[in-house]
Amino acid sequence: MAGICKVSFLPDDKTIEVRSGITILAAAGKAGVFVNSLCGGDGVCGRCGVIVRKGTVTGGSTDFFSHEQIQQGHILACEGRIESDVIVEIPEHTRLSGTPEFIEADVHQPPEVRKLAHRQMALAPLVRKTYVELPEPTLDDNQSDLQRLEHGLKDQFKTQGFQMGLKVTRRLPDLLRQNDWKVTAMTGHRGPLTEIIDVEPGKTSRRNMCIAADVGTTTVVCHLVDLCDGQTLGKAGKYNSQIRYGGDIIRRIIHASESGSHDELRKSIVGDLNDLILQLVTKHRLSTKDISLVSVAGNTTMVHLLAGLPVANIRKEPYIGVAYDLPPFRAAETGLQIHPRGLLYCLPCVAGFVGADTVAGILASGMMRDDNVRMLIDIGTNGEIVVGNKDFLVCASASAGPAFEGGECSCGMRASSGAIDHIRLLDADTVLSFSTINSGDPVGICGTGYIDAIAEMLRVGVIDKTGRISAEASPARIRTSSDGQLEYLLTEPEGNGDNPDVTITQEDINNIMRAKGAIFAAESVLLHALNMTFDDVAEVMVAGAFGNFLNVDNSVFIGLLPDVPSEKLRFVGNTSLAGAKMAALSADCYEEIFRIAANTTYFELSTEPTFMYQFVSACFFPHTNLDLFPSVMAALAKKSE
Ligand code: FES
């Protein structure tokens, strides 16, 4: 057919048909092939390089490739337009595939979740299935069918009343009579009321599952949970397909609001959740109908997109969302494929940039019940920080940029195959050891790798406290990059592979410094506002997938984490997911999470007069005030002896 081209992607071996003239990036998106596209297709990040093995592709900047690479067919996927049938290879360093590394990130499951799993906390799921055997009506007992059902249920519910939709009410008389008055009521928590969501024939109360989901900017993780006993049956995760619209929230908001593509982003996240739900139910031999609720924690933009709410105002001063505390609604309204009448519970947000993931983290950490003041830090594109105890909770969001997720760094990549995640230097000339995700050939560096590399470069004198690379430190490894800045060579490819040298440039170091500076400054601003120091904080909890893989010593050494005694520092895993699960399993927790959101005071850092001072002070390794980092000061002093 004229104007239709066949596009085959290697090594995925996926082929689709597209209209001629569309970009390779758009075609890859349609084919479900992930291509690293940090700038969302603006042609400025250079991350979407692919190789056209066969066929005609036009356009595309040549800035990012050598003459030899251009001859071989290298092109930016976001700029190359398909003009004929083509075969396109996605090189390893451009790929974003497979399962993210941190599906198991709740290894440090907060005690509250463990207690729930062991039934030490009241298990009262948001959606319940209750089997009832009702007495047949008589002339003396002539309640309506609905009254009879409600009567049969009422002893088992703490509720101010029941409500039932017309659709189910219409089916009720036949259901009751055809099943000898023995039915299972599926009920959903709706604040003070309980909705009789559906009525099923006979006894089906044992099949009642939920999906607890953490919808992050980079990854989406789902747990399949049995609502009858609180046990987690399965876990699945994938990269957020919205990545093709940009690596960070702001690019996604721009794409959604300015290109009129809001629905594309909504469908994208719904599609990801449906993929994971299907994966889980298939593996566990269930039906999507067995899933009666989805409990979602995510940042404010992700929750808005999932609910189909406009996001444009979140990025415009004063950074306001449409709604922070959504009521439960029918999951099918969003396109989620679970029980057709199942409910979607989106957990509440606090502000445009402090979302349900943070509130869920507070719930899961239990800090809102503690006498002692604790700090919760979630490191990602935005670093969210919460400080508080049973009397108060304050929070802030520091825009760290995507550096810790591999963005805006020359060899940065997400924690996928081939990313250097840990590295040690013997001296300025010698890499002692390094590891990569999945033990692949090194093709880039992920966030934890950057933290290690920069700490090591500081230790062996490749950089100083200002982060400046010293050209004399290692003539063998320090060289000038093609754009004229100094760079430090970590690894070279073996043989003649397509993989690049893995280097850290001066600009990369500056980016990491700004990212960690923003997070530390936010911590300092909150403590300053409370007239406290880190000495007043009983525990610093580091949440998020990233936290699990951090080298603590190196994180402190560069000034990302505070220099507190090691027993005060705890990695708490994916608290967003843990909170989503707790809310699903316990109506009390669900109610509590709304109280937490309402009682958490948000600090807008852009209007906080001390933020810039704190930020500038933190833009050193580890900090301009070394008194805040006694262990680092001691280590550096020892080295200079
Ligand atoms: S240059 Fe193509 S996505 Fe950034």
JSON list of C-alpha atoms and ligand atoms in Angstrom, two decimals, residues 25 35-49 64 76-79 243-244 246 251, ligand 1:
[
{"chain": "A", "resi": 25, "resn": "LEU", "atom": "CA", "xyz": [11.31, 6.98, 17.64]},
{"chain": "A", "resi": 35, "resn": "VAL", "atom": "CA", "xyz": [14.53, 3.70, 22.88]},
{"chain": "A", "resi": 36, "resn": "ASN", "atom": "CA", "xyz": [16.40, 5.92, 25.29]},
{"chain": "A", "resi": 37, "resn": "SER", "atom": "CA", "xyz": [14.95, 9.38, 24.63]},
{"chain": "A", "resi": 38, "resn": "LEU", "atom": "CA", "xyz": [15.88, 11.57, 27.51]},
{"chain": "A", "resi": 39, "resn": "CYS", "atom": "CA", "xyz": [14.92, 14.86, 25.85]},
{"chain": "A", "resi": 40, "resn": "GLY", "atom": "CA", "xyz": [11.61, 13.46, 24.64]},
{"chain": "A", "resi": 41, "resn": "GLY", "atom": "CA", "xyz": [12.53, 13.75, 20.98]},
{"chain": "A", "resi": 42, "resn": "ASP", "atom": "CA", "xyz": [13.79, 17.32, 20.91]},
{"chain": "A", "resi": 43, "resn": "GLY", "atom": "CA", "xyz": [17.01, 16.23, 19.21]},
{"chain": "A", "resi": 44, "resn": "VAL", "atom": "CA", "xyz": [19.26, 17.64, 21.92]},
{"chain": "A", "resi": 45, "resn": "CYS", "atom": "CA", "xyz": [20.26, 14.79, 24.23]},
{"chain": "A", "resi": 46, "resn": "GLY", "atom": "CA", "xyz": [21.79, 12.48, 21.62]},
{"chain": "A", "resi": 47, "resn": "ARG", "atom": "CA", "xyz": [20.62, 9.38, 23.53]},
{"chain": "A", "resi": 48, "resn": "CYS", "atom": "CA", "xyz": [18.38, 7.92, 20.84]},
{"chain": "A", "resi": 49, "resn": "GLY", "atom": "CA", "xyz": [21.11, 6.86, 18.40]},
{"chain": "A", "resi": 64, "resn": "PHE", "atom": "CA", "xyz": [26.32, 13.29, 17.66]},
{"chain": "A", "resi": 76, "resn": "LEU", "atom": "CA", "xyz": [19.00, 9.94, 15.86]},
{"chain": "A", "resi": 77, "resn": "ALA", "atom": "CA", "xyz": [15.76, 7.97, 16.16]},
{"chain": "A", "resi": 78, "resn": "CYS", "atom": "CA", "xyz": [13.82, 11.11, 17.02]},
{"chain": "A", "resi": 79, "resn": "GLU", "atom": "CA", "xyz": [14.89, 12.87, 13.83]},
{"chain": "A", "resi": 243, "resn": "ILE", "atom": "CA", "xyz": [9.82, 7.56, 28.77]},
{"chain": "A", "resi": 244, "resn": "ARG", "atom": "CA", "xyz": [9.57, 7.99, 25.01]},
{"chain": "A", "resi": 246, "resn": "GLY", "atom": "CA", "xyz": [10.92, 12.49, 27.87]},
{"chain": "A", "resi": 251, "resn": "ARG", "atom": "CA", "xyz": [9.04, 17.12, 29.57]},
{"chain": "B", "resi": 1, "resn": "FES", "atom": "S1", "xyz": [18.12, 13.48, 20.82]},
{"chain": "B", "resi": 1, "resn": "FES", "atom": "FE1", "xyz": [16.62, 12.06, 20.29]},
{"chain": "B", "resi": 1, "resn": "FES", "atom": "S2", "xyz": [15.52, 11.80, 22.11]},
{"chain": "B", "resi": 1, "resn": "FES", "atom": "FE2", "xyz": [16.98, 13.25, 22.64]}
]
